[in-house]
Amino acid sequence: MELDARSSSLLQELLTNSGIRNKDLELKYGLSRRQIEYSFGKINDWLEARYLPQIKRTKTGHFLIHKALLTALSSEQNQQAGSTYVLSEEERTNLIILMLLSKNSDLSLLHFTDALGVSKNTILSDLKNAQAIAGAFELAVTYSRVLGYSLEGKEFNKRQALINIVYRTIDMYGGETWIKELSGADSSEIAALSRKMEAVEAKLNLKFTDEKMESMPYILLLSLRRIRQGQIVEGFHIHCDELSDTKEYQAVEEILHDLQGIPTEERLFFTLHLLTTNVSSMAYLSEDTLPELTRALDEMLSLFERSACVTLQDRGQLLDKILLHLKPAYYRIKYQLTIANPLQETIGKEFKELHHLVKQSSVPLRRLIGVDIPESETTYLTMLIGGWLSRQGDSLQQKIKALVVCPKGVCVSRLLQSTLRELFREFIFFDSLSVREFHSYALEYDVVFSTVYLPTDKKLFVIKSYLDKEDKYRLRQQVMQEMSGYSPSEFNMELIMEIVGKHAVIGNSHSLRVELEEHFRPGERASGKRDYDTRMPDLNGLLTPDMIRLERRADSWQEAVRLGAEPLLRRGAITPGYVEAMIDSYDREDPYIVIGPGLAIPHADPASGVNEVSMSLLRLEEPVSYSEAYPVQVIVIIAAKDKHQHLRSLMQLMQLAGSQEAVRAVIEAGSALEIHKVAVKFSKD
């Protein structure tokens, strides 16, 4: 009797992950509860036939595995990997790629069918899957009558694929045996490389994870084989100076000291592999942790706390824990050597809200490293932060999740989200969306704040794009009443202070009162002072007289944008590409940049060419038409370097736009200095 592929996979999963629950298996393998029960019935029949203890399942969905079973199957695993275990489609595909990357001779269909024990048609189907995996590494599976099957592409990409496939294979049932058999790896060579790696651990005072110690000798062996075959990594985009003075480079020199003719690029590649290999020893990080990485991570955790409305307890410990992961991940991400995360799909599904917030908060890391953080790496961050939240008893599921929908462009949307985030600090705000993005939004949410009506079965609050103090007060009253039956107007500070004083000693009653006010009445703080970042400039700090231009007329709104942008171009605050991007992004059917009678704020994506946060203003004596319904005389060019630094001045500009008297004063001004004086009046909170 033999196990089918599904039963084999489930058994292997339990042997390597005994803590997994029935529900986890359903999600991971896309199976129903009934299908899993059926497979475990077959597994237990198979075990019984072999006189092995059966697997039991508790009412809570956990599995009970007898130690004797683990011992028996582990000892058989490496000896009989191919005899009773039926490979899954994914495993066969990975093994085919492994054969292609480690081949010593030409490979034909016959080689694959013999090695994997399946039919020719099955192999042909697997080769199509192999092409899809190879494509992710910018490689292609090719065939010729002379050379058989091969992988075509850059050698660097092949090494990336090799590392990835070895990690995947070593994790599968009997993985090490499969690698040895299919690659022809010599056991004595593997043992020698393992001893060298242990020596490296001692020399560098670090401890690689068991998983990596198991994989690295094979990666080194197969890479050296490719080098001997003349497959050399070329066009290496890693700078020698950046890696050659590291301990890891010295370690590689020792590993390769008895091998002749290994090019510098290859030594750097091996160095990179060591740097990107996970370690489990903190001592390694304490010596040369990058200060910039620590700061970026700290900033990321702050963003996460703000987005998720949580306070991370023992934050320093969490930061150290994530640093342990991020040090190798830094090089892995920077040089695109990201490894597969087997839990990526599960985490993405089960903790998608948390994962979304972690990805949103990873901007400082992306800015530091210079590339997007891959999904597999943010999954690791989600796991670490999620575990920490569970430990301290926090759950995002209990919080109200909100969306902001605003068709009025990036700047106004961000300002609105920032205002709402401050007004409802107890909510989690996922995203600020356009109407089109909202209709295809995938995450679950509870409430929508929108400047336009939307068809939704969730709570919808239609609001203005700019909220003054009275608007905020009414909105908070309405929302809290409808969402939780609680009205902030019922808040009695004296009663709260009396209750607290009855049960606790109050050290500083003034500070307690201020913090309670901030919590229950955000936006109405006792001090009346907003908690803006001190780096945020005021409106008058940006709209200085030299950034203000007065003209009689412009032939078109496009010319008005170019005239208005000239002061910023002259100063180097923006590039010509940003000016064209502002013009290209304008939607005549939806002139969202017109924020009030006679006033428009053209802007575009900062990536289009913003060098510093800045503004300039053009005042025309004759109106220019953005559309038939929107003639404007005041055009304020907004250049936002990031999502936050311009929000303070933008809010002040929105206040100015809301005042007919102020807009008239700007239109009728006789000089740039007069307009600047108007800006000064609105440059306070």
PDB file of N, CA and C in Angstrom, residues 112-167:
ATOM      1  N   PHE A 112      14.460  12.732 -16.879  1.00  0.00           N
ATOM      2  CA  PHE A 112      13.480  13.220 -15.902  1.00  0.00           C
ATOM      3  C   PHE A 112      12.521  12.107 -15.479  1.00  0.00           C
ATOM      4  N   THR A 113      12.026  11.321 -16.450  1.00  0.00           N
ATOM      5  CA  THR A 113      11.065  10.264 -16.108  1.00  0.00           C
ATOM      6  C   THR A 113      11.720   9.197 -15.218  1.00  0.00           C
ATOM      7  N   ASP A 114      12.963   8.853 -15.517  1.00  0.00           N
ATOM      8  CA  ASP A 114      13.669   7.860 -14.699  1.00  0.00           C
ATOM      9  C   ASP A 114      13.907   8.379 -13.289  1.00  0.00           C
ATOM     10  N   ALA A 115      14.331   9.640 -13.200  1.00  0.00           N
ATOM     11  CA  ALA A 115      14.706  10.193 -11.887  1.00  0.00           C
ATOM     12  C   ALA A 115      13.492  10.388 -10.998  1.00  0.00           C
ATOM     13  N   LEU A 116      12.355  10.819 -11.579  1.00  0.00           N
ATOM     14  CA  LEU A 116      11.195  11.183 -10.752  1.00  0.00           C
ATOM     15  C   LEU A 116      10.113  10.116 -10.751  1.00  0.00           C
ATOM     16  N   GLY A 117      10.255   9.096 -11.574  1.00  0.00           N
ATOM     17  CA  GLY A 117       9.319   7.973 -11.549  1.00  0.00           C
ATOM     18  C   GLY A 117       7.931   8.311 -12.024  1.00  0.00           C
ATOM     19  N   VAL A 118       7.796   9.185 -12.996  1.00  0.00           N
ATOM     20  CA  VAL A 118       6.477   9.526 -13.538  1.00  0.00           C
ATOM     21  C   VAL A 118       6.525   9.413 -15.060  1.00  0.00           C
ATOM     22  N   SER A 119       5.353   9.571 -15.681  1.00  0.00           N
ATOM     23  CA  SER A 119       5.270   9.378 -17.133  1.00  0.00           C
ATOM     24  C   SER A 119       5.843  10.562 -17.898  1.00  0.00           C
ATOM     25  N   LYS A 120       6.013  10.313 -19.202  1.00  0.00           N
ATOM     26  CA  LYS A 120       6.515  11.369 -20.087  1.00  0.00           C
ATOM     27  C   LYS A 120       5.554  12.561 -20.129  1.00  0.00           C
ATOM     28  N   ASN A 121       4.248  12.260 -20.202  1.00  0.00           N
ATOM     29  CA  ASN A 121       3.271  13.349 -20.246  1.00  0.00           C
ATOM     30  C   ASN A 121       3.295  14.186 -18.962  1.00  0.00           C
ATOM     31  N   THR A 122       3.479  13.504 -17.837  1.00  0.00           N
ATOM     32  CA  THR A 122       3.567  14.240 -16.567  1.00  0.00           C
ATOM     33  C   THR A 122       4.776  15.166 -16.571  1.00  0.00           C
ATOM     34  N   ILE A 123       5.902  14.665 -17.072  1.00  0.00           N
ATOM     35  CA  ILE A 123       7.103  15.503 -17.119  1.00  0.00           C
ATOM     36  C   ILE A 123       6.906  16.703 -18.040  1.00  0.00           C
ATOM     37  N   LEU A 124       6.235  16.475 -19.179  1.00  0.00           N
ATOM     38  CA  LEU A 124       5.987  17.590 -20.102  1.00  0.00           C
ATOM     39  C   LEU A 124       5.143  18.671 -19.422  1.00  0.00           C
ATOM     40  N   SER A 125       4.166  18.219 -18.640  1.00  0.00           N
ATOM     41  CA  SER A 125       3.354  19.182 -17.894  1.00  0.00           C
ATOM     42  C   SER A 125       4.204  19.892 -16.839  1.00  0.00           C
ATOM     43  N   ASP A 126       5.074  19.132 -16.157  1.00  0.00           N
ATOM     44  CA  ASP A 126       5.932  19.733 -15.125  1.00  0.00           C
ATOM     45  C   ASP A 126       6.908  20.735 -15.735  1.00  0.00           C
ATOM     46  N   LEU A 127       7.352  20.468 -16.947  1.00  0.00           N
ATOM     47  CA  LEU A 127       8.282  21.397 -17.597  1.00  0.00           C
ATOM     48  C   LEU A 127       7.621  22.759 -17.850  1.00  0.00           C
ATOM     49  N   LYS A 128       6.307  22.725 -18.130  1.00  0.00           N
ATOM     50  CA  LYS A 128       5.598  24.000 -18.285  1.00  0.00           C
ATOM     51  C   LYS A 128       5.580  24.759 -16.962  1.00  0.00           C
ATOM     52  N   ASN A 129       5.357  24.043 -15.874  1.00  0.00           N
ATOM     53  CA  ASN A 129       5.392  24.688 -14.554  1.00  0.00           C
ATOM     54  C   ASN A 129       6.798  25.205 -14.250  1.00  0.00           C
ATOM     55  N   ALA A 130       7.801  24.419 -14.661  1.00  0.00           N
ATOM     56  CA  ALA A 130       9.196  24.840 -14.437  1.00  0.00           C
ATOM     57  C   ALA A 130       9.477  26.134 -15.180  1.00  0.00           C
ATOM     58  N   GLN A 131       8.894  26.275 -16.349  1.00  0.00           N
ATOM     59  CA  GLN A 131       9.085  27.505 -17.114  1.00  0.00           C
ATOM     60  C   GLN A 131       8.522  28.710 -16.348  1.00  0.00           C
ATOM     61  N   ALA A 132       7.380  28.497 -15.694  1.00  0.00           N
ATOM     62  CA  ALA A 132       6.780  29.601 -14.932  1.00  0.00           C
ATOM     63  C   ALA A 132       7.679  30.004 -13.766  1.00  0.00           C
ATOM     64  N   ILE A 133       8.240  29.023 -13.072  1.00  0.00           N
ATOM     65  CA  ILE A 133       9.147  29.339 -11.952  1.00  0.00           C
ATOM     66  C   ILE A 133      10.411  30.003 -12.481  1.00  0.00           C
ATOM     67  N   ALA A 134      10.962  29.445 -13.564  1.00  0.00           N
ATOM     68  CA  ALA A 134      12.184  30.018 -14.142  1.00  0.00           C
ATOM     69  C   ALA A 134      11.941  31.454 -14.596  1.00  0.00           C
ATOM     70  N   GLY A 135      10.754  31.714 -15.111  1.00  0.00           N
ATOM     71  CA  GLY A 135      10.432  33.057 -15.577  1.00  0.00           C
ATOM     72  C   GLY A 135      10.504  34.087 -14.469  1.00  0.00           C
ATOM     73  N   ALA A 136      10.173  33.674 -13.246  1.00  0.00           N
ATOM     74  CA  ALA A 136      10.262  34.603 -12.114  1.00  0.00           C
ATOM     75  C   ALA A 136      11.697  35.048 -11.866  1.00  0.00           C
ATOM     76  N   PHE A 137      12.661  34.250 -12.328  1.00  0.00           N
ATOM     77  CA  PHE A 137      14.086  34.614 -12.200  1.00  0.00           C
ATOM     78  C   PHE A 137      14.644  35.119 -13.541  1.00  0.00           C
ATOM     79  N   GLU A 138      13.747  35.449 -14.446  1.00  0.00           N
ATOM     80  CA  GLU A 138      14.136  35.914 -15.780  1.00  0.00           C
ATOM     81  C   GLU A 138      14.983  34.872 -16.498  1.00  0.00           C
ATOM     82  N   LEU A 139      14.603  33.614 -16.341  1.00  0.00           N
ATOM     83  CA  LEU A 139      15.261  32.495 -17.017  1.00  0.00           C
ATOM     84  C   LEU A 139      14.240  31.792 -17.906  1.00  0.00           C
ATOM     85  N   ALA A 140      14.747  30.981 -18.834  1.00  0.00           N
ATOM     86  CA  ALA A 140      13.846  30.256 -19.722  1.00  0.00           C
ATOM     87  C   ALA A 140      14.313  28.808 -19.852  1.00  0.00           C
ATOM     88  N   VAL A 141      13.363  27.871 -19.823  1.00  0.00           N
ATOM     89  CA  VAL A 141      13.669  26.460 -20.063  1.00  0.00           C
ATOM     90  C   VAL A 141      13.683  26.250 -21.573  1.00  0.00           C
ATOM     91  N   THR A 142      14.806  25.783 -22.110  1.00  0.00           N
ATOM     92  CA  THR A 142      14.921  25.591 -23.562  1.00  0.00           C
ATOM     93  C   THR A 142      15.277  24.137 -23.867  1.00  0.00           C
ATOM     94  N   TYR A 143      15.051  23.768 -25.132  1.00  0.00           N
ATOM     95  CA  TYR A 143      15.380  22.396 -25.547  1.00  0.00           C
ATOM     96  C   TYR A 143      16.010  22.431 -26.930  1.00  0.00           C
ATOM     97  N   SER A 144      17.042  21.631 -27.113  1.00  0.00           N
ATOM     98  CA  SER A 144      17.612  21.431 -28.447  1.00  0.00           C
ATOM     99  C   SER A 144      17.985  19.962 -28.578  1.00  0.00           C
ATOM    100  N   ARG A 145      17.972  19.474 -29.813  1.00  0.00           N
ATOM    101  CA  ARG A 145      18.300  18.062 -30.029  1.00  0.00           C
ATOM    102  C   ARG A 145      19.736  17.752 -29.606  1.00  0.00           C
ATOM    103  N   VAL A 146      20.607  18.747 -29.717  1.00  0.00           N
ATOM    104  CA  VAL A 146      22.020  18.519 -29.408  1.00  0.00           C
ATOM    105  C   VAL A 146      22.282  18.563 -27.906  1.00  0.00           C
ATOM    106  N   LEU A 147      21.731  19.587 -27.247  1.00  0.00           N
ATOM    107  CA  LEU A 147      22.067  19.809 -25.834  1.00  0.00           C
ATOM    108  C   LEU A 147      20.979  19.364 -24.865  1.00  0.00           C
ATOM    109  N   GLY A 148      19.819  18.955 -25.377  1.00  0.00           N
ATOM    110  CA  GLY A 148      18.736  18.554 -24.496  1.00  0.00           C
ATOM    111  C   GLY A 148      18.120  19.763 -23.811  1.00  0.00           C
ATOM    112  N   TYR A 149      17.628  19.562 -22.573  1.00  0.00           N
ATOM    113  CA  TYR A 149      16.983  20.651 -21.837  1.00  0.00           C
ATOM    114  C   TYR A 149      18.023  21.475 -21.087  1.00  0.00           C
ATOM    115  N   SER A 150      17.793  22.814 -21.100  1.00  0.00           N
ATOM    116  CA  SER A 150      18.718  23.727 -20.420  1.00  0.00           C
ATOM    117  C   SER A 150      17.941  24.901 -19.852  1.00  0.00           C
ATOM    118  N   LEU A 151      18.638  25.643 -19.006  1.00  0.00           N
ATOM    119  CA  LEU A 151      18.105  26.916 -18.522  1.00  0.00           C
ATOM    120  C   LEU A 151      18.913  28.027 -19.167  1.00  0.00           C
ATOM    121  N   GLU A 152      18.230  28.982 -19.796  1.00  0.00           N
ATOM    122  CA  GLU A 152      18.918  30.085 -20.449  1.00  0.00           C
ATOM    123  C   GLU A 152      18.677  31.369 -19.668  1.00  0.00           C
ATOM    124  N   GLY A 153      19.738  32.166 -19.566  1.00  0.00           N
ATOM    125  CA  GLY A 153      19.618  33.448 -18.862  1.00  0.00           C
ATOM    126  C   GLY A 153      20.936  33.802 -18.216  1.00  0.00           C
ATOM    127  N   LYS A 154      20.922  34.894 -17.467  1.00  0.00           N
ATOM    128  CA  LYS A 154      22.153  35.352 -16.816  1.00  0.00           C
ATOM    129  C   LYS A 154      22.549  34.399 -15.692  1.00  0.00           C
ATOM    130  N   GLU A 155      23.864  34.240 -15.526  1.00  0.00           N
ATOM    131  CA  GLU A 155      24.342  33.325 -14.493  1.00  0.00           C
ATOM    132  C   GLU A 155      23.937  33.802 -13.090  1.00  0.00           C
ATOM    133  N   PHE A 156      23.923  35.119 -12.889  1.00  0.00           N
ATOM    134  CA  PHE A 156      23.517  35.638 -11.582  1.00  0.00           C
ATOM    135  C   PHE A 156      22.102  35.180 -11.253  1.00  0.00           C
ATOM    136  N   ASN A 157      21.222  35.235 -12.253  1.00  0.00           N
ATOM    137  CA  ASN A 157      19.839  34.813 -12.026  1.00  0.00           C
ATOM    138  C   ASN A 157      19.758  33.310 -11.767  1.00  0.00           C
ATOM    139  N   LYS A 158      20.633  32.548 -12.448  1.00  0.00           N
ATOM    140  CA  LYS A 158      20.640  31.097 -12.208  1.00  0.00           C
ATOM    141  C   LYS A 158      21.079  30.786 -10.775  1.00  0.00           C
ATOM    142  N   ARG A 159      22.046  31.585 -10.278  1.00  0.00           N
ATOM    143  CA  ARG A 159      22.463  31.347  -8.886  1.00  0.00           C
ATOM    144  C   ARG A 159      21.334  31.701  -7.906  1.00  0.00           C
ATOM    145  N   GLN A 160      20.603  32.765  -8.234  1.00  0.00           N
ATOM    146  CA  GLN A 160      19.446  33.092  -7.391  1.00  0.00           C
ATOM    147  C   GLN A 160      18.466  31.917  -7.367  1.00  0.00           C
ATOM    148  N   ALA A 161      18.204  31.369  -8.556  1.00  0.00           N
ATOM    149  CA  ALA A 161      17.280  30.237  -8.643  1.00  0.00           C
ATOM    150  C   ALA A 161      17.840  29.025  -7.908  1.00  0.00           C
ATOM    151  N   LEU A 162      19.140  28.813  -8.010  1.00  0.00           N
ATOM    152  CA  LEU A 162      19.770  27.671  -7.345  1.00  0.00           C
ATOM    153  C   LEU A 162      19.582  27.744  -5.828  1.00  0.00           C
ATOM    154  N   ILE A 163      19.855  28.922  -5.277  1.00  0.00           N
ATOM    155  CA  ILE A 163      19.703  29.103  -3.826  1.00  0.00           C
ATOM    156  C   ILE A 163      18.260  28.838  -3.424  1.00  0.00           C
ATOM    157  N   ASN A 164      17.352  29.410  -4.183  1.00  0.00           N
ATOM    158  CA  ASN A 164      15.927  29.264  -3.872  1.00  0.00           C
ATOM    159  C   ASN A 164      15.485  27.806  -3.933  1.00  0.00           C
ATOM    160  N   ILE A 165      15.925  27.101  -4.981  1.00  0.00           N
ATOM    161  CA  ILE A 165      15.480  25.722  -5.163  1.00  0.00           C
ATOM    162  C   ILE A 165      16.102  24.796  -4.115  1.00  0.00           C
ATOM    163  N   VAL A 166      17.344  25.036  -3.754  1.00  0.00           N
ATOM    164  CA  VAL A 166      17.962  24.200  -2.714  1.00  0.00           C
ATOM    165  C   VAL A 166      17.213  24.365  -1.392  1.00  0.00           C
ATOM    166  N   TYR A 167      16.868  25.622  -1.059  1.00  0.00           N
ATOM    167  CA  TYR A 167      16.102  25.840   0.174  1.00  0.00           C
ATOM    168  C   TYR A 167      14.764  25.102   0.125  1.00  0.00           C
TER     169      TYR A 167
END
